[in-house]
Amino acid sequence: MIRVFVADDHHLIRAGFRGLAADDRGIEVVGEAADGSDLLRRLEGTRADVLILDIGMPGPGFLALLAELRNRFPQVRVLVVSMYPEGQLAVQALRAGAAGYVSKTQAATELLAAVKKAYAGGRYVSPALAEQLAAEVALGFPSRGHEALSDREYQVLRLLGAGKTNKEIAAAFSVGPKTISTYRSRLLRKLSLKTNADIVRYVLEHGLAP
C-alpha cells in the first residue's frame, strides 16, 4: 500500500485525490495539509511514502519547502503538482530533488501513474517535458535570465507579464502588496528590465505566459 500525503490549499483538489485514491486499492491517503507550515507539522507524526505538493500553496516558496522536506523527511518522495503548464517551474522542481512534476491539466490517471513511479524510486516526467529536457541537453541551449529567479519571483514574473496588478498577485499568494513589490524589484534587477511593459515583452518573447 502506497501511503500518500496531499498538500494543497484547495479543498476540492484534496477531496478529488481522495476520491481518486479510493478507486485504487494500492493507494491510501494518510494526511492532508493546506499550507507549508501545516504540512511540516503534520508530516512529523505521519508515515508517508509520497507527498503530493502544490507549487502555489501558501507558505515558503516551493523550492525552500522542497529543501526543508528533503532535509527533514528524506524518505518521502515529493511529487510537485501545479496549475501551470510544464516548463521552467518543472525544471526547477526536478533540479531541487522532486520525484516528478504533474500539471493539473493532465488526466487523473497521469497523477496516479506519477505517484506509483515516484514510490518505486523513479522520476515522473511527461513525454513532452522529457522531450524538452532532452533537446536542451543535446543542443546545449544557453541559460535564460529567468532561470536565476527564485520560484516566487518566477511566479510573480509570469503573472505581471499576464497583466496582473501587485494587489491581485498579493491576494493570490496571501501576502501584502509590498511583498510583491519587493519580488518585482528583484526580478527587474536580475533580468535587467525597467518597467512592467518590459516584463510583458519578456514573458511573451520567452513563452512564459500563464
Short mmCIF file of C-alpha atoms in Angstrom, two decimals:
data_model
loop_
_atom_site.label_atom_id
_atom_site.label_comp_id
_atom_site.label_asym_id
_atom_site.label_seq_id
_atom_site.Cartn_x
_atom_site.Cartn_y
_atom_site.Cartn_z
CA MET A 1 0.00 0.00 0.00
CA ILE A 2 1.39 3.40 -1.02
CA ARG A 3 0.86 5.95 1.74
CA VAL A 4 0.20 9.37 0.18
CA PHE A 5 0.08 12.77 1.86
CA VAL A 6 -1.70 15.55 -0.06
CA ALA A 7 -0.65 19.20 0.41
CA ASP A 8 -2.85 21.66 -1.47
CA ASP A 9 -4.65 24.79 -0.32
CA HIS A 10 -7.80 23.91 -2.30
CA HIS A 11 -10.20 21.59 -0.51
CA LEU A 12 -11.69 20.39 -3.79
CA ILE A 13 -8.28 19.23 -5.02
CA ARG A 14 -7.60 17.30 -1.82
CA ALA A 15 -11.08 15.77 -1.90
CA GLY A 16 -10.63 14.93 -5.57
CA PHE A 17 -7.47 12.97 -4.94
CA ARG A 18 -9.09 11.15 -2.01
CA GLY A 19 -11.84 10.05 -4.38
CA LEU A 20 -9.29 9.03 -6.99
CA ALA A 21 -7.30 7.01 -4.47
CA ALA A 22 -10.44 5.30 -3.20
CA ASP A 23 -10.74 3.58 -6.57
CA ASP A 24 -7.16 2.27 -6.39
CA ARG A 25 -6.57 -0.43 -3.79
CA GLY A 26 -2.83 0.21 -3.86
CA ILE A 27 -3.01 3.84 -2.62
CA GLU A 28 -4.05 5.22 0.75
CA VAL A 29 -4.31 8.92 1.69
CA VAL A 30 -2.74 9.25 5.15
CA GLY A 31 -2.80 13.00 5.63
CA GLU A 32 -3.61 16.44 4.26
CA ALA A 33 -2.36 20.00 4.70
CA ALA A 34 -3.40 23.38 3.31
CA ASP A 35 -0.16 25.37 3.72
CA GLY A 36 3.57 24.81 4.05
CA SER A 37 3.89 25.29 7.80
CA ASP A 38 0.94 22.99 8.48
CA LEU A 39 2.48 20.41 6.16
CA LEU A 40 5.78 20.32 8.06
CA ARG A 41 3.95 19.94 11.38
CA ARG A 42 1.66 17.17 10.20
CA LEU A 43 4.38 15.17 8.49
CA GLU A 44 6.21 14.87 11.80
CA GLY A 45 3.63 12.39 13.04
CA THR A 46 2.65 10.76 9.76
CA ARG A 47 4.18 7.82 7.92
CA ALA A 48 4.05 8.81 4.26
CA ASP A 49 5.75 7.37 1.20
CA VAL A 50 4.79 10.02 -1.37
CA LEU A 51 3.88 13.67 -0.88
CA ILE A 52 1.76 15.47 -3.49
CA LEU A 53 2.84 19.10 -3.16
CA ASP A 54 1.01 22.00 -4.79
CA ILE A 55 3.52 24.52 -6.12
CA GLY A 56 1.38 27.55 -5.28
CA MET A 57 0.42 26.63 -1.73
CA PRO A 58 0.70 29.45 0.87
CA GLY A 59 3.84 29.47 2.98
CA PRO A 60 7.50 29.27 1.98
CA GLY A 61 8.27 29.20 -1.72
CA PHE A 62 8.19 25.68 -3.08
CA LEU A 63 11.97 25.47 -3.59
CA ALA A 64 12.63 26.42 0.02
CA LEU A 65 9.94 23.98 1.11
CA LEU A 66 11.42 21.21 -1.03
CA ALA A 67 14.83 21.79 0.58
CA GLU A 68 13.28 21.61 4.05
CA LEU A 69 11.37 18.45 3.17
CA ARG A 70 14.49 16.74 1.81
CA ASN A 71 16.38 17.67 4.96
CA ARG A 72 13.74 16.61 7.49
CA PHE A 73 11.92 13.83 5.61
CA PRO A 74 14.44 12.30 3.17
CA GLN A 75 12.42 9.10 2.94
CA VAL A 76 9.37 10.89 1.48
CA ARG A 77 9.22 11.15 -2.30
CA VAL A 78 7.86 14.57 -3.33
CA LEU A 79 5.65 14.87 -6.39
CA VAL A 80 5.05 18.51 -7.40
CA VAL A 81 1.70 19.44 -8.96
CA SER A 82 0.76 22.80 -10.43
CA MET A 83 -1.87 24.70 -12.36
CA TYR A 84 0.97 25.92 -14.59
CA PRO A 85 1.98 24.02 -17.73
CA GLU A 86 5.25 22.17 -17.70
CA GLY A 87 8.21 24.44 -18.31
CA GLN A 88 10.77 26.23 -16.18
CA LEU A 89 8.92 25.50 -12.94
CA ALA A 90 9.08 21.79 -13.70
CA VAL A 91 12.80 22.02 -14.39
CA GLN A 92 13.35 23.90 -11.13
CA ALA A 93 11.37 21.31 -9.19
CA LEU A 94 13.33 18.39 -10.67
CA ARG A 95 16.66 20.11 -10.06
CA ALA A 96 15.63 20.67 -6.44
CA GLY A 97 15.06 16.95 -5.96
CA ALA A 98 11.36 16.45 -6.71
CA ALA A 99 10.41 12.97 -7.86
CA GLY A 100 8.23 14.40 -10.60
CA TYR A 101 6.08 17.25 -11.86
CA VAL A 102 2.45 16.92 -12.91
CA SER A 103 0.32 19.68 -14.38
CA LYS A 104 -3.23 19.80 -13.04
CA THR A 105 -4.39 19.98 -16.65
CA GLN A 106 -3.28 16.38 -17.20
CA ALA A 107 -5.59 13.38 -16.87
CA ALA A 108 -6.20 11.97 -13.39
CA THR A 109 -4.66 8.67 -14.47
CA GLU A 110 -1.36 10.51 -15.06
CA LEU A 111 -1.27 11.61 -11.43
CA LEU A 112 -1.80 8.03 -10.24
CA ALA A 113 0.95 6.85 -12.59
CA ALA A 114 3.25 9.54 -11.23
CA VAL A 115 2.57 8.50 -7.62
CA LYS A 116 3.40 4.88 -8.41
CA LYS A 117 6.56 5.76 -10.30
CA ALA A 118 7.76 8.04 -7.50
CA TYR A 119 7.06 5.33 -4.92
CA ALA A 120 9.09 2.86 -6.99
CA GLY A 121 12.08 5.21 -6.84
CA GLY A 122 11.76 6.72 -10.31
CA ARG A 123 11.14 10.24 -11.53
CA TYR A 124 7.98 11.09 -13.38
CA VAL A 125 8.08 13.46 -16.35
CA SER A 126 5.54 13.63 -19.15
CA PRO A 127 6.68 12.75 -22.68
CA ALA A 128 6.50 16.45 -23.62
CA LEU A 129 8.74 17.51 -20.73
CA ALA A 130 11.17 14.66 -21.36
CA GLU A 131 11.48 15.80 -24.97
CA GLN A 132 12.10 19.39 -23.88
CA LEU A 133 14.80 18.36 -21.41
CA ALA A 134 16.49 16.10 -23.94
CA ALA A 135 16.52 18.86 -26.54
CA GLU A 136 18.10 21.36 -24.17
CA VAL A 137 20.83 18.91 -23.22
CA ALA A 138 21.51 17.78 -26.79
CA LEU A 139 21.53 21.28 -28.30
CA GLY A 140 23.22 22.96 -25.39
CA PHE A 141 20.62 25.67 -25.05
CA PRO A 142 22.05 28.71 -23.25
CA SER A 143 20.70 29.50 -19.81
CA ARG A 144 17.96 32.13 -19.73
CA GLY A 145 17.76 35.01 -17.30
CA HIS A 146 14.60 33.80 -15.63
CA GLU A 147 16.30 30.54 -14.66
CA ALA A 148 18.17 32.53 -12.00
CA LEU A 149 14.93 33.68 -10.36
CA SER A 150 13.58 32.13 -7.19
CA ASP A 151 10.35 30.17 -7.55
CA ARG A 152 8.24 33.03 -6.16
CA GLU A 153 9.99 35.63 -8.32
CA TYR A 154 9.31 33.44 -11.34
CA GLN A 155 5.62 33.14 -10.47
CA VAL A 156 5.36 36.92 -9.97
CA LEU A 157 7.12 37.49 -13.31
CA ARG A 158 4.58 35.35 -15.17
CA LEU A 159 1.59 36.99 -13.50
CA LEU A 160 2.89 40.52 -14.07
CA GLY A 161 3.51 39.52 -17.66
CA ALA A 162 -0.13 38.48 -17.89
CA GLY A 163 -1.23 41.95 -16.79
CA LYS A 164 -1.99 41.21 -13.14
CA THR A 165 -1.51 44.03 -10.62
CA ASN A 166 0.58 43.79 -7.45
CA LYS A 167 -2.62 43.78 -5.42
CA GLU A 168 -4.14 40.92 -7.42
CA ILE A 169 -0.96 38.84 -7.15
CA ALA A 170 -0.69 39.58 -3.42
CA ALA A 171 -4.23 38.30 -2.90
CA ALA A 172 -3.45 35.11 -4.85
CA PHE A 173 -0.41 34.37 -2.66
CA SER A 174 -1.94 35.59 0.61
CA VAL A 175 0.76 38.21 1.16
CA GLY A 176 0.85 42.01 1.22
CA PRO A 177 1.30 44.17 -1.91
CA LYS A 178 4.63 45.41 -0.53
CA THR A 179 5.95 41.85 -0.63
CA ILE A 180 5.03 41.59 -4.30
CA SER A 181 6.70 44.96 -4.94
CA THR A 182 9.87 43.53 -3.42
CA TYR A 183 9.72 40.49 -5.70
CA ARG A 184 9.10 42.79 -8.66
CA SER A 185 12.13 44.90 -7.83
CA ARG A 186 14.32 41.83 -7.53
CA LEU A 187 13.24 40.28 -10.82
CA LEU A 188 13.60 43.60 -12.65
CA ARG A 189 17.18 43.83 -11.41
CA LYS A 190 18.03 40.21 -12.23
CA LEU A 191 16.57 40.45 -15.75
CA SER A 192 17.89 43.98 -16.41
CA LEU A 193 14.36 45.25 -17.03
CA LYS A 194 12.87 48.59 -16.01
CA THR A 195 9.09 48.66 -16.46
CA ASN A 196 6.03 46.42 -16.48
CA ALA A 197 5.95 46.82 -20.25
CA ASP A 198 9.44 45.28 -20.34
CA ILE A 199 8.14 42.41 -18.21
CA VAL A 200 5.20 41.78 -20.54
CA ARG A 201 7.51 41.76 -23.56
CA TYR A 202 9.98 39.40 -21.83
CA VAL A 203 7.24 36.96 -20.83
CA LEU A 204 5.81 36.90 -24.35
CA GLU A 205 9.22 36.51 -26.02
CA HIS A 206 10.12 33.56 -23.81
CA GLY A 207 6.73 31.87 -23.93
CA LEU A 208 6.15 32.18 -20.19
CA ALA A 209 2.57 33.49 -20.23
CA PRO A 210 0.30 31.52 -17.85
#
